Amino acid sequence: VGGFRVSFHDNNSTYVNGGYVVNISGSHFTTDNNVCTSVSVGPDEATGIDAQMPLGLHISGKVTGPGGAGLPNVNVNANGDNFGTGAQTNGNGDYTLLVPAGSYTLNFDDTTKTHLNVCYANGGFTTDFGACTQLTVTGDRPNTDVEMPLGRHISGRVTDTDGHGIANVNVNANSASFGTGDQTNGNGDYTLTVLPNQYYVIHFNDATGGYVAGCYVVGSSDHFTVDNNACDQVHVTTGNLTEIDAQMPHGVHITGTVYGPGGTTPLPGIHVDANSDVSTSGTDTAATGTYSFTVLPNDD
């Protein structure tokens, strides 16, 4: 009939999850889902697809807010070189991750957007995801606790020039020491959870390539510019910022393919820039050597 990847999951959280692999003698088991062996099934049954699952180690702890109350429904993820897993905190804020021995980056994501997301860093936790460090696991690691600080919100709506909401626009807020992002919903609405007492530049990028990328400005009716040198900062103090809206213009495309000598071999990973007097766009060629820019029409 075809090939199947066979995976194993312990519902009792005692043994590490993984999949079947041929070339590991004895166990025929791997925690790296990228190297699982496809099992061929023809007219006859496939038998002897045995595996030995290793005992796992536990990373566990409690996620709380600033007042010490446990936070439910926080996504906790551990990512290593060849293994990744996740869990969600229970009603008391407790979580447990089952992992093989190794080193892991731990991320904590509040699905309600009430608290700032954090990661593990040098025995503590930080909102700076550029400063995350790895937790080395050679035995169970209990009491890996975290307090998630309260955030503030920047929210608004992204529309086209006719006032229709644009879905799937990537919205990013960056200050000198903090950055975060969100994607607009079907109505064009977004909410960013940010650190207070910071100045932020807000960027908008249409994931579909239909609208021109740019940033938020105060002094225009559409609150949008394609000139990244003209972006305005928004100041988040102790409250929330609402109605940080923007209108994104429709774009046109510059496309092409980059080849090597002779024009027969497409070149992947070539950086291509398009520059005008008011805007700059950049992208890398795909595996096929192709590239595409979304730019303003009549932008010389």
PDB file of C-alpha atoms in Angstrom:
ATOM      1  CA  VAL A   1       0.000   0.000   0.000  1.00  0.00           C
ATOM      2  CA  GLY A   2       2.760   2.446   0.912  1.00  0.00           C
ATOM      3  CA  GLY A   3       5.059   3.677   3.662  1.00  0.00           C
ATOM      4  CA  PHE A   4       4.106   4.613   7.216  1.00  0.00           C
ATOM      5  CA  ARG A   5       6.020   6.353   9.989  1.00  0.00           C
ATOM      6  CA  VAL A   6       5.332   4.586  13.263  1.00  0.00           C
ATOM      7  CA  SER A   7       5.416   6.721  16.418  1.00  0.00           C
ATOM      8  CA  PHE A   8       5.095   5.829  20.105  1.00  0.00           C
ATOM      9  CA  HIS A   9       3.568   7.981  22.859  1.00  0.00           C
ATOM     10  CA  ASP A  10       3.440   7.010  26.543  1.00  0.00           C
ATOM     11  CA  ASN A  11       0.174   8.258  28.027  1.00  0.00           C
ATOM     12  CA  ASN A  12       1.608   7.752  31.534  1.00  0.00           C
ATOM     13  CA  SER A  13       4.513  10.197  30.937  1.00  0.00           C
ATOM     14  CA  THR A  14       7.143   7.668  32.047  1.00  0.00           C
ATOM     15  CA  TYR A  15       8.910   6.867  28.767  1.00  0.00           C
ATOM     16  CA  VAL A  16      10.139   9.329  26.157  1.00  0.00           C
ATOM     17  CA  ASN A  17       8.028   9.693  23.027  1.00  0.00           C
ATOM     18  CA  GLY A  18       9.576   8.941  19.653  1.00  0.00           C
ATOM     19  CA  GLY A  19       9.391   6.851  16.514  1.00  0.00           C
ATOM     20  CA  TYR A  20      10.608   3.719  14.782  1.00  0.00           C
ATOM     21  CA  VAL A  21      13.970   3.707  13.010  1.00  0.00           C
ATOM     22  CA  VAL A  22      15.747   0.827  11.297  1.00  0.00           C
ATOM     23  CA  ASN A  23      19.404   1.758  11.649  1.00  0.00           C
ATOM     24  CA  ILE A  24      19.601   1.963  15.454  1.00  0.00           C
ATOM     25  CA  SER A  25      20.239  -1.624  16.419  1.00  0.00           C
ATOM     26  CA  GLY A  26      18.620  -2.991  19.542  1.00  0.00           C
ATOM     27  CA  SER A  27      16.142  -0.234  20.332  1.00  0.00           C
ATOM     28  CA  HIS A  28      15.008   0.703  16.786  1.00  0.00           C
ATOM     29  CA  PHE A  29      13.816   3.908  18.434  1.00  0.00           C
ATOM     30  CA  THR A  30      14.605   7.597  18.010  1.00  0.00           C
ATOM     31  CA  THR A  31      13.426  10.796  19.662  1.00  0.00           C
ATOM     32  CA  ASP A  32      14.291  12.703  16.469  1.00  0.00           C
ATOM     33  CA  ASN A  33      11.152  12.613  14.350  1.00  0.00           C
ATOM     34  CA  ASN A  34      13.133  13.873  11.366  1.00  0.00           C
ATOM     35  CA  VAL A  35      14.965  10.550  11.001  1.00  0.00           C
ATOM     36  CA  CYS A  36      12.116   8.079  11.500  1.00  0.00           C
ATOM     37  CA  THR A  37      12.122   5.195   9.019  1.00  0.00           C
ATOM     38  CA  SER A  38       9.167   4.704   6.720  1.00  0.00           C
ATOM     39  CA  VAL A  39       7.702   1.211   7.088  1.00  0.00           C
ATOM     40  CA  SER A  40       6.638  -0.287   3.772  1.00  0.00           C
ATOM     41  CA  VAL A  41       3.372  -2.180   3.711  1.00  0.00           C
ATOM     42  CA  GLY A  42       2.599  -4.342   0.719  1.00  0.00           C
ATOM     43  CA  PRO A  43       0.079  -7.132   0.245  1.00  0.00           C
ATOM     44  CA  ASP A  44       1.352  -8.771   3.448  1.00  0.00           C
ATOM     45  CA  GLU A  45       1.355  -7.517   7.022  1.00  0.00           C
ATOM     46  CA  ALA A  46       4.417  -5.662   8.382  1.00  0.00           C
ATOM     47  CA  THR A  47       5.507  -7.561  11.497  1.00  0.00           C
ATOM     48  CA  GLY A  48       8.380  -7.213  13.934  1.00  0.00           C
ATOM     49  CA  ILE A  49       8.218  -3.425  14.035  1.00  0.00           C
ATOM     50  CA  ASP A  50       9.481  -3.483  17.630  1.00  0.00           C
ATOM     51  CA  ALA A  51      10.945  -0.638  19.645  1.00  0.00           C
ATOM     52  CA  GLN A  52      12.513  -0.037  23.065  1.00  0.00           C
ATOM     53  CA  MET A  53      11.397   3.251  24.656  1.00  0.00           C
ATOM     54  CA  PRO A  54      13.874   4.916  27.063  1.00  0.00           C
ATOM     55  CA  LEU A  55      12.880   6.200  30.478  1.00  0.00           C
ATOM     56  CA  GLY A  56      12.391   9.942  30.479  1.00  0.00           C
ATOM     57  CA  LEU A  57      13.454  12.729  32.808  1.00  0.00           C
ATOM     58  CA  HIS A  58      11.074  15.345  34.113  1.00  0.00           C
ATOM     59  CA  ILE A  59      11.305  19.120  34.025  1.00  0.00           C
ATOM     60  CA  SER A  60       8.581  20.409  36.316  1.00  0.00           C
ATOM     61  CA  GLY A  61       7.593  23.571  38.099  1.00  0.00           C
ATOM     62  CA  LYS A  62       4.952  26.185  38.734  1.00  0.00           C
ATOM     63  CA  VAL A  63       4.094  29.278  36.713  1.00  0.00           C
ATOM     64  CA  THR A  64       2.731  32.212  38.700  1.00  0.00           C
ATOM     65  CA  GLY A  65       1.776  35.830  38.216  1.00  0.00           C
ATOM     66  CA  PRO A  66       3.228  38.752  40.192  1.00  0.00           C
ATOM     67  CA  GLY A  67       0.903  38.054  43.140  1.00  0.00           C
ATOM     68  CA  GLY A  68       1.968  34.420  43.442  1.00  0.00           C
ATOM     69  CA  ALA A  69      -1.241  32.886  42.079  1.00  0.00           C
ATOM     70  CA  GLY A  70      -0.780  29.952  39.683  1.00  0.00           C
ATOM     71  CA  LEU A  71      -1.448  30.704  36.015  1.00  0.00           C
ATOM     72  CA  PRO A  72      -3.456  28.075  34.100  1.00  0.00           C
ATOM     73  CA  ASN A  73      -3.211  27.392  30.356  1.00  0.00           C
ATOM     74  CA  VAL A  74       0.331  28.710  29.930  1.00  0.00           C
ATOM     75  CA  ASN A  75       2.140  26.926  27.104  1.00  0.00           C
ATOM     76  CA  VAL A  76       5.533  25.595  28.233  1.00  0.00           C
ATOM     77  CA  ASN A  77       7.935  24.321  25.571  1.00  0.00           C
ATOM     78  CA  ALA A  78      11.338  22.631  25.827  1.00  0.00           C
ATOM     79  CA  ASN A  79      13.491  22.538  22.696  1.00  0.00           C
ATOM     80  CA  GLY A  80      16.804  20.704  22.314  1.00  0.00           C
ATOM     81  CA  ASP A  81      18.999  19.858  19.351  1.00  0.00           C
ATOM     82  CA  ASN A  82      16.989  16.777  18.324  1.00  0.00           C
ATOM     83  CA  PHE A  83      13.996  16.794  20.633  1.00  0.00           C
ATOM     84  CA  GLY A  84      11.172  19.146  21.453  1.00  0.00           C
ATOM     85  CA  THR A  85       8.080  18.814  23.580  1.00  0.00           C
ATOM     86  CA  GLY A  86       5.428  20.963  25.209  1.00  0.00           C
ATOM     87  CA  ALA A  87       2.820  21.012  27.943  1.00  0.00           C
ATOM     88  CA  GLN A  88       0.214  23.372  29.315  1.00  0.00           C
ATOM     89  CA  THR A  89      -0.063  24.411  32.953  1.00  0.00           C
ATOM     90  CA  ASN A  90      -2.998  23.030  34.910  1.00  0.00           C
ATOM     91  CA  GLY A  91      -5.457  25.029  36.994  1.00  0.00           C
ATOM     92  CA  ASN A  92      -2.826  25.570  39.699  1.00  0.00           C
ATOM     93  CA  GLY A  93      -0.119  26.678  37.272  1.00  0.00           C
ATOM     94  CA  ASP A  94       1.829  23.402  37.512  1.00  0.00           C
ATOM     95  CA  TYR A  95       3.505  21.789  34.518  1.00  0.00           C
ATOM     96  CA  THR A  96       5.628  18.703  33.731  1.00  0.00           C
ATOM     97  CA  LEU A  97       7.724  18.036  30.631  1.00  0.00           C
ATOM     98  CA  LEU A  98       9.111  14.581  29.817  1.00  0.00           C
ATOM     99  CA  VAL A  99      12.466  14.714  28.017  1.00  0.00           C
ATOM    100  CA  PRO A 100      15.576  12.612  27.371  1.00  0.00           C
ATOM    101  CA  ALA A 101      18.844  13.788  28.911  1.00  0.00           C
ATOM    102  CA  GLY A 102      20.146  16.879  27.151  1.00  0.00           C
ATOM    103  CA  SER A 103      20.127  20.675  27.129  1.00  0.00           C
ATOM    104  CA  TYR A 104      16.923  22.607  26.485  1.00  0.00           C
ATOM    105  CA  THR A 105      15.642  26.101  25.920  1.00  0.00           C
ATOM    106  CA  LEU A 106      12.440  26.657  27.926  1.00  0.00           C
ATOM    107  CA  ASN A 107       9.778  29.093  26.727  1.00  0.00           C
ATOM    108  CA  PHE A 108       6.630  30.171  28.582  1.00  0.00           C
ATOM    109  CA  ASP A 109       3.732  31.645  26.588  1.00  0.00           C
ATOM    110  CA  ASP A 110       0.604  33.108  28.199  1.00  0.00           C
ATOM    111  CA  THR A 111      -2.225  32.342  25.761  1.00  0.00           C
ATOM    112  CA  THR A 112      -4.411  35.076  27.323  1.00  0.00           C
ATOM    113  CA  LYS A 113      -1.802  37.784  26.514  1.00  0.00           C
ATOM    114  CA  THR A 114      -2.158  39.086  30.066  1.00  0.00           C
ATOM    115  CA  HIS A 115       1.424  38.356  31.072  1.00  0.00           C
ATOM    116  CA  LEU A 116       4.689  38.807  29.224  1.00  0.00           C
ATOM    117  CA  ASN A 117       6.194  35.708  27.664  1.00  0.00           C
ATOM    118  CA  VAL A 118       9.506  34.635  29.195  1.00  0.00           C
ATOM    119  CA  CYS A 119      12.284  32.086  28.719  1.00  0.00           C
ATOM    120  CA  TYR A 120      14.798  30.330  30.950  1.00  0.00           C
ATOM    121  CA  ALA A 121      18.064  32.240  31.505  1.00  0.00           C
ATOM    122  CA  ASN A 122      20.929  31.321  33.856  1.00  0.00           C
ATOM    123  CA  GLY A 123      18.784  29.844  36.603  1.00  0.00           C
ATOM    124  CA  GLY A 124      16.144  32.568  36.287  1.00  0.00           C
ATOM    125  CA  PHE A 125      13.901  33.947  33.576  1.00  0.00           C
ATOM    126  CA  THR A 126      13.934  36.861  31.162  1.00  0.00           C
ATOM    127  CA  THR A 127      11.655  38.633  28.696  1.00  0.00           C
ATOM    128  CA  ASP A 128      14.664  39.089  26.382  1.00  0.00           C
ATOM    129  CA  PHE A 129      14.545  36.087  24.046  1.00  0.00           C
ATOM    130  CA  GLY A 130      17.979  36.959  22.781  1.00  0.00           C
ATOM    131  CA  ALA A 131      19.328  36.180  26.252  1.00  0.00           C
ATOM    132  CA  CYS A 132      17.763  32.712  26.728  1.00  0.00           C
ATOM    133  CA  THR A 133      20.148  30.030  28.015  1.00  0.00           C
ATOM    134  CA  GLN A 134      19.826  26.269  28.048  1.00  0.00           C
ATOM    135  CA  LEU A 135      18.800  24.110  30.988  1.00  0.00           C
ATOM    136  CA  THR A 136      21.002  21.022  31.248  1.00  0.00           C
ATOM    137  CA  VAL A 137      18.994  17.927  32.214  1.00  0.00           C
ATOM    138  CA  THR A 138      20.862  14.871  33.522  1.00  0.00           C
ATOM    139  CA  GLY A 139      18.197  13.931  36.091  1.00  0.00           C
ATOM    140  CA  ASP A 140      14.752  15.171  37.079  1.00  0.00           C
ATOM    141  CA  ARG A 141      14.612  18.988  37.377  1.00  0.00           C
ATOM    142  CA  PRO A 142      11.799  19.878  39.793  1.00  0.00           C
ATOM    143  CA  ASN A 143      11.032  23.411  41.012  1.00  0.00           C
ATOM    144  CA  THR A 144      11.806  25.002  37.660  1.00  0.00           C
ATOM    145  CA  ASP A 145       9.423  27.806  38.534  1.00  0.00           C
ATOM    146  CA  VAL A 146       8.756  31.131  36.854  1.00  0.00           C
ATOM    147  CA  GLU A 147       6.885  34.313  37.674  1.00  0.00           C
ATOM    148  CA  MET A 148       5.458  35.905  34.542  1.00  0.00           C
ATOM    149  CA  PRO A 149       5.271  39.718  34.788  1.00  0.00           C
ATOM    150  CA  LEU A 150       2.142  41.590  33.805  1.00  0.00           C
ATOM    151  CA  GLY A 151       2.301  43.232  30.409  1.00  0.00           C
ATOM    152  CA  ARG A 152       0.692  46.224  28.768  1.00  0.00           C
ATOM    153  CA  HIS A 153      -1.072  46.184  25.431  1.00  0.00           C
ATOM    154  CA  ILE A 154      -0.700  47.937  22.108  1.00  0.00           C
ATOM    155  CA  SER A 155      -3.748  47.201  19.981  1.00  0.00           C
ATOM    156  CA  GLY A 156      -5.301  48.396  16.781  1.00  0.00           C
ATOM    157  CA  ARG A 157      -6.691  47.497  13.386  1.00  0.00           C
ATOM    158  CA  VAL A 158      -4.956  47.164  10.027  1.00  0.00           C
ATOM    159  CA  THR A 159      -7.061  47.998   6.970  1.00  0.00           C
ATOM    160  CA  ASP A 160      -6.630  48.602   3.270  1.00  0.00           C
ATOM    161  CA  THR A 161      -7.203  52.050   1.772  1.00  0.00           C
ATOM    162  CA  ASP A 162     -10.930  51.270   1.464  1.00  0.00           C
ATOM    163  CA  GLY A 163     -11.227  50.545   5.179  1.00  0.00           C
ATOM    164  CA  HIS A 164     -11.494  46.748   4.926  1.00  0.00           C
ATOM    165  CA  GLY A 165      -9.656  44.773   7.596  1.00  0.00           C
ATOM    166  CA  ILE A 166      -6.593  42.834   6.404  1.00  0.00           C
ATOM    167  CA  ALA A 167      -6.010  39.392   7.896  1.00  0.00           C
ATOM    168  CA  ASN A 168      -2.631  37.691   8.448  1.00  0.00           C
ATOM    169  CA  VAL A 169      -0.574  40.871   8.687  1.00  0.00           C
ATOM    170  CA  ASN A 170       2.506  40.413  10.882  1.00  0.00           C
ATOM    171  CA  VAL A 171       2.658  43.283  13.390  1.00  0.00           C
ATOM    172  CA  ASN A 172       5.861  43.760  15.372  1.00  0.00           C
ATOM    173  CA  ALA A 173       6.737  46.146  18.184  1.00  0.00           C
ATOM    174  CA  ASN A 174      10.386  46.771  18.991  1.00  0.00           C
ATOM    175  CA  SER A 175      11.992  48.931  21.652  1.00  0.00           C
ATOM    176  CA  ALA A 176      15.629  49.244  22.646  1.00  0.00           C
ATOM    177  CA  SER A 177      15.366  46.177  24.908  1.00  0.00           C
ATOM    178  CA  PHE A 178      12.170  44.297  24.015  1.00  0.00           C
ATOM    179  CA  GLY A 179      10.432  42.975  20.934  1.00  0.00           C
ATOM    180  CA  THR A 180       7.259  41.023  20.268  1.00  0.00           C
ATOM    181  CA  GLY A 181       4.812  40.270  17.467  1.00  0.00           C
ATOM    182  CA  ASP A 182       1.255  39.283  16.611  1.00  0.00           C
ATOM    183  CA  GLN A 183      -0.758  38.528  13.484  1.00  0.00           C
ATOM    184  CA  THR A 184      -4.011  40.271  12.616  1.00  0.00           C
ATOM    185  CA  ASN A 185      -7.211  38.255  12.805  1.00  0.00           C
ATOM    186  CA  GLY A 186      -9.892  38.044  10.121  1.00  0.00           C
ATOM    187  CA  ASN A 187     -11.111  41.539  10.976  1.00  0.00           C
ATOM    188  CA  GLY A 188      -7.613  43.037  10.858  1.00  0.00           C
ATOM    189  CA  ASP A 189      -7.340  43.416  14.630  1.00  0.00           C
ATOM    190  CA  TYR A 190      -4.122  42.796  16.587  1.00  0.00           C
ATOM    191  CA  THR A 191      -2.942  42.954  20.199  1.00  0.00           C
ATOM    192  CA  LEU A 192       0.688  43.118  21.317  1.00  0.00           C
ATOM    193  CA  THR A 193       1.706  42.402  24.917  1.00  0.00           C
ATOM    194  CA  VAL A 194       4.673  44.617  25.768  1.00  0.00           C
ATOM    195  CA  LEU A 195       6.875  45.884  28.578  1.00  0.00           C
ATOM    196  CA  PRO A 196       5.678  49.183  30.086  1.00  0.00           C
ATOM    197  CA  ASN A 197       7.816  52.335  30.189  1.00  0.00           C
ATOM    198  CA  GLN A 198       9.240  51.729  26.712  1.00  0.00           C
ATOM    199  CA  TYR A 199       9.186  53.458  23.324  1.00  0.00           C
ATOM    200  CA  TYR A 200       8.183  51.165  20.444  1.00  0.00           C
ATOM    201  CA  VAL A 201       8.367  51.248  16.646  1.00  0.00           C
ATOM    202  CA  ILE A 202       5.468  49.335  15.060  1.00  0.00           C
ATOM    203  CA  HIS A 203       6.064  47.504  11.760  1.00  0.00           C
ATOM    204  CA  PHE A 204       3.448  45.934   9.489  1.00  0.00           C
ATOM    205  CA  ASN A 205       4.218  43.190   6.965  1.00  0.00           C
ATOM    206  CA  ASP A 206       1.568  41.392   4.901  1.00  0.00           C
ATOM    207  CA  ALA A 207       2.359  37.668   4.940  1.00  0.00           C
ATOM    208  CA  THR A 208       0.558  37.175   1.602  1.00  0.00           C
ATOM    209  CA  GLY A 209       2.588  39.836  -0.222  1.00  0.00           C
ATOM    210  CA  GLY A 210      -0.498  41.723  -1.405  1.00  0.00           C
ATOM    211  CA  TYR A 211       0.210  44.914   0.519  1.00  0.00           C
ATOM    212  CA  VAL A 212       3.355  47.014   0.884  1.00  0.00           C
ATOM    213  CA  ALA A 213       5.241  46.642   4.172  1.00  0.00           C
ATOM    214  CA  GLY A 214       5.833  49.697   6.346  1.00  0.00           C
ATOM    215  CA  CYS A 215       5.546  51.199   9.820  1.00  0.00           C
ATOM    216  CA  TYR A 216       3.335  53.369  12.009  1.00  0.00           C
ATOM    217  CA  VAL A 217       3.480  57.176  11.839  1.00  0.00           C
ATOM    218  CA  VAL A 218       1.461  59.785  13.706  1.00  0.00           C
ATOM    219  CA  GLY A 219       1.192  62.667  11.277  1.00  0.00           C
ATOM    220  CA  SER A 220      -0.779  61.210   8.378  1.00  0.00           C
ATOM    221  CA  SER A 221      -4.376  60.138   7.915  1.00  0.00           C
ATOM    222  CA  ASP A 222      -3.420  56.519   7.179  1.00  0.00           C
ATOM    223  CA  HIS A 223      -0.807  56.399   9.994  1.00  0.00           C
ATOM    224  CA  PHE A 224       1.454  54.396   7.690  1.00  0.00           C
ATOM    225  CA  THR A 225       4.687  54.934   5.775  1.00  0.00           C
ATOM    226  CA  VAL A 226       6.902  52.737   3.612  1.00  0.00           C
ATOM    227  CA  ASP A 227       9.902  54.858   4.668  1.00  0.00           C
ATOM    228  CA  ASN A 228      11.512  53.013   7.572  1.00  0.00           C
ATOM    229  CA  ASN A 229      13.521  56.139   8.388  1.00  0.00           C
ATOM    230  CA  ALA A 230      10.301  58.028   9.146  1.00  0.00           C
ATOM    231  CA  CYS A 231       8.688  55.632  11.642  1.00  0.00           C
ATOM    232  CA  ASP A 232       7.298  57.232  14.806  1.00  0.00           C
ATOM    233  CA  GLN A 233       7.699  55.701  18.247  1.00  0.00           C
ATOM    234  CA  VAL A 234       4.722  55.040  20.507  1.00  0.00           C
ATOM    235  CA  HIS A 235       5.245  55.411  24.248  1.00  0.00           C
ATOM    236  CA  VAL A 236       3.783  52.758  26.536  1.00  0.00           C
ATOM    237  CA  THR A 237       3.711  53.990  30.146  1.00  0.00           C
ATOM    238  CA  THR A 238       1.607  52.276  32.818  1.00  0.00           C
ATOM    239  CA  GLY A 239      -1.536  51.878  30.697  1.00  0.00           C
ATOM    240  CA  ASN A 240      -2.582  50.327  27.399  1.00  0.00           C
ATOM    241  CA  LEU A 241      -2.378  51.967  23.971  1.00  0.00           C
ATOM    242  CA  THR A 242      -5.435  51.415  21.787  1.00  0.00           C
ATOM    243  CA  GLU A 243      -6.376  52.465  18.248  1.00  0.00           C
ATOM    244  CA  ILE A 244      -2.839  52.203  16.905  1.00  0.00           C
ATOM    245  CA  ASP A 245      -4.388  51.688  13.488  1.00  0.00           C
ATOM    246  CA  ALA A 246      -2.821  51.738  10.039  1.00  0.00           C
ATOM    247  CA  GLN A 247      -3.931  51.599   6.403  1.00  0.00           C
ATOM    248  CA  MET A 248      -1.695  49.516   4.148  1.00  0.00           C
ATOM    249  CA  PRO A 249      -1.659  50.281   0.392  1.00  0.00           C
ATOM    250  CA  HIS A 250      -1.929  47.591  -2.263  1.00  0.00           C
ATOM    251  CA  GLY A 251       1.384  46.792  -3.891  1.00  0.00           C
ATOM    252  CA  VAL A 252       2.746  45.552  -7.181  1.00  0.00           C
ATOM    253  CA  HIS A 253       5.465  42.973  -7.582  1.00  0.00           C
ATOM    254  CA  ILE A 254       9.012  42.899  -8.875  1.00  0.00           C
ATOM    255  CA  THR A 255       9.914  39.279  -9.579  1.00  0.00           C
ATOM    256  CA  GLY A 256      12.708  37.363 -11.210  1.00  0.00           C
ATOM    257  CA  THR A 257      15.210  34.533 -11.023  1.00  0.00           C
ATOM    258  CA  VAL A 258      18.920  34.758 -10.263  1.00  0.00           C
ATOM    259  CA  TYR A 259      21.207  32.376 -12.190  1.00  0.00           C
ATOM    260  CA  GLY A 260      24.875  31.503 -12.128  1.00  0.00           C
ATOM    261  CA  PRO A 261      27.187  31.815 -15.170  1.00  0.00           C
ATOM    262  CA  GLY A 262      25.544  30.566 -18.342  1.00  0.00           C
ATOM    263  CA  GLY A 263      22.051  31.244 -17.052  1.00  0.00           C
ATOM    264  CA  THR A 264      21.182  27.599 -16.379  1.00  0.00           C
ATOM    265  CA  THR A 265      21.793  27.101 -12.639  1.00  0.00           C
ATOM    266  CA  PRO A 266      19.400  28.996 -10.341  1.00  0.00           C
ATOM    267  CA  LEU A 267      21.084  30.418  -7.233  1.00  0.00           C
ATOM    268  CA  PRO A 268      19.328  30.080  -3.858  1.00  0.00           C
ATOM    269  CA  GLY A 269      20.099  32.285  -0.858  1.00  0.00           C
ATOM    270  CA  ILE A 270      21.091  35.385  -2.838  1.00  0.00           C
ATOM    271  CA  HIS A 271      20.050  38.605  -1.102  1.00  0.00           C
ATOM    272  CA  VAL A 272      18.231  41.007  -3.419  1.00  0.00           C
ATOM    273  CA  ASP A 273      17.384  44.636  -2.563  1.00  0.00           C
ATOM    274  CA  ALA A 274      15.022  47.088  -4.250  1.00  0.00           C
ATOM    275  CA  ASN A 275      15.622  50.747  -3.330  1.00  0.00           C
ATOM    276  CA  SER A 276      13.776  53.927  -4.211  1.00  0.00           C
ATOM    277  CA  ASP A 277      13.930  57.450  -2.829  1.00  0.00           C
ATOM    278  CA  VAL A 278      11.353  56.611  -0.130  1.00  0.00           C
ATOM    279  CA  SER A 279      11.487  52.865   0.464  1.00  0.00           C
ATOM    280  CA  THR A 280      13.806  49.891   0.710  1.00  0.00           C
ATOM    281  CA  SER A 281      12.825  46.236   0.301  1.00  0.00           C
ATOM    282  CA  GLY A 282      14.958  43.144   0.701  1.00  0.00           C
ATOM    283  CA  THR A 283      14.514  39.407   0.257  1.00  0.00           C
ATOM    284  CA  ASP A 284      16.498  36.227  -0.390  1.00  0.00           C
ATOM    285  CA  THR A 285      16.105  33.990  -3.416  1.00  0.00           C
ATOM    286  CA  ALA A 286      14.265  30.712  -2.880  1.00  0.00           C
ATOM    287  CA  ALA A 287      15.655  27.251  -3.590  1.00  0.00           C
ATOM    288  CA  THR A 288      14.646  27.750  -7.229  1.00  0.00           C
ATOM    289  CA  GLY A 289      16.550  31.064  -7.433  1.00  0.00           C
ATOM    290  CA  THR A 290      13.318  33.075  -7.620  1.00  0.00           C
ATOM    291  CA  TYR A 291      12.534  36.266  -5.700  1.00  0.00           C
ATOM    292  CA  SER A 292       9.584  38.615  -5.308  1.00  0.00           C
ATOM    293  CA  PHE A 293       9.169  42.151  -3.874  1.00  0.00           C
ATOM    294  CA  THR A 294       5.960  43.936  -3.010  1.00  0.00           C
ATOM    295  CA  VAL A 295       6.422  47.651  -3.749  1.00  0.00           C
ATOM    296  CA  LEU A 296       4.377  50.797  -4.254  1.00  0.00           C
ATOM    297  CA  PRO A 297       3.347  51.406  -7.878  1.00  0.00           C
ATOM    298  CA  ASN A 298       4.952  54.449  -9.511  1.00  0.00           C
ATOM    299  CA  ASP A 299       7.608  54.521  -6.782  1.00  0.00           C
ATOM    300  CA  ASP A 300      10.675  55.689  -8.699  1.00  0.00           C
TER     301      ASP A 300
END
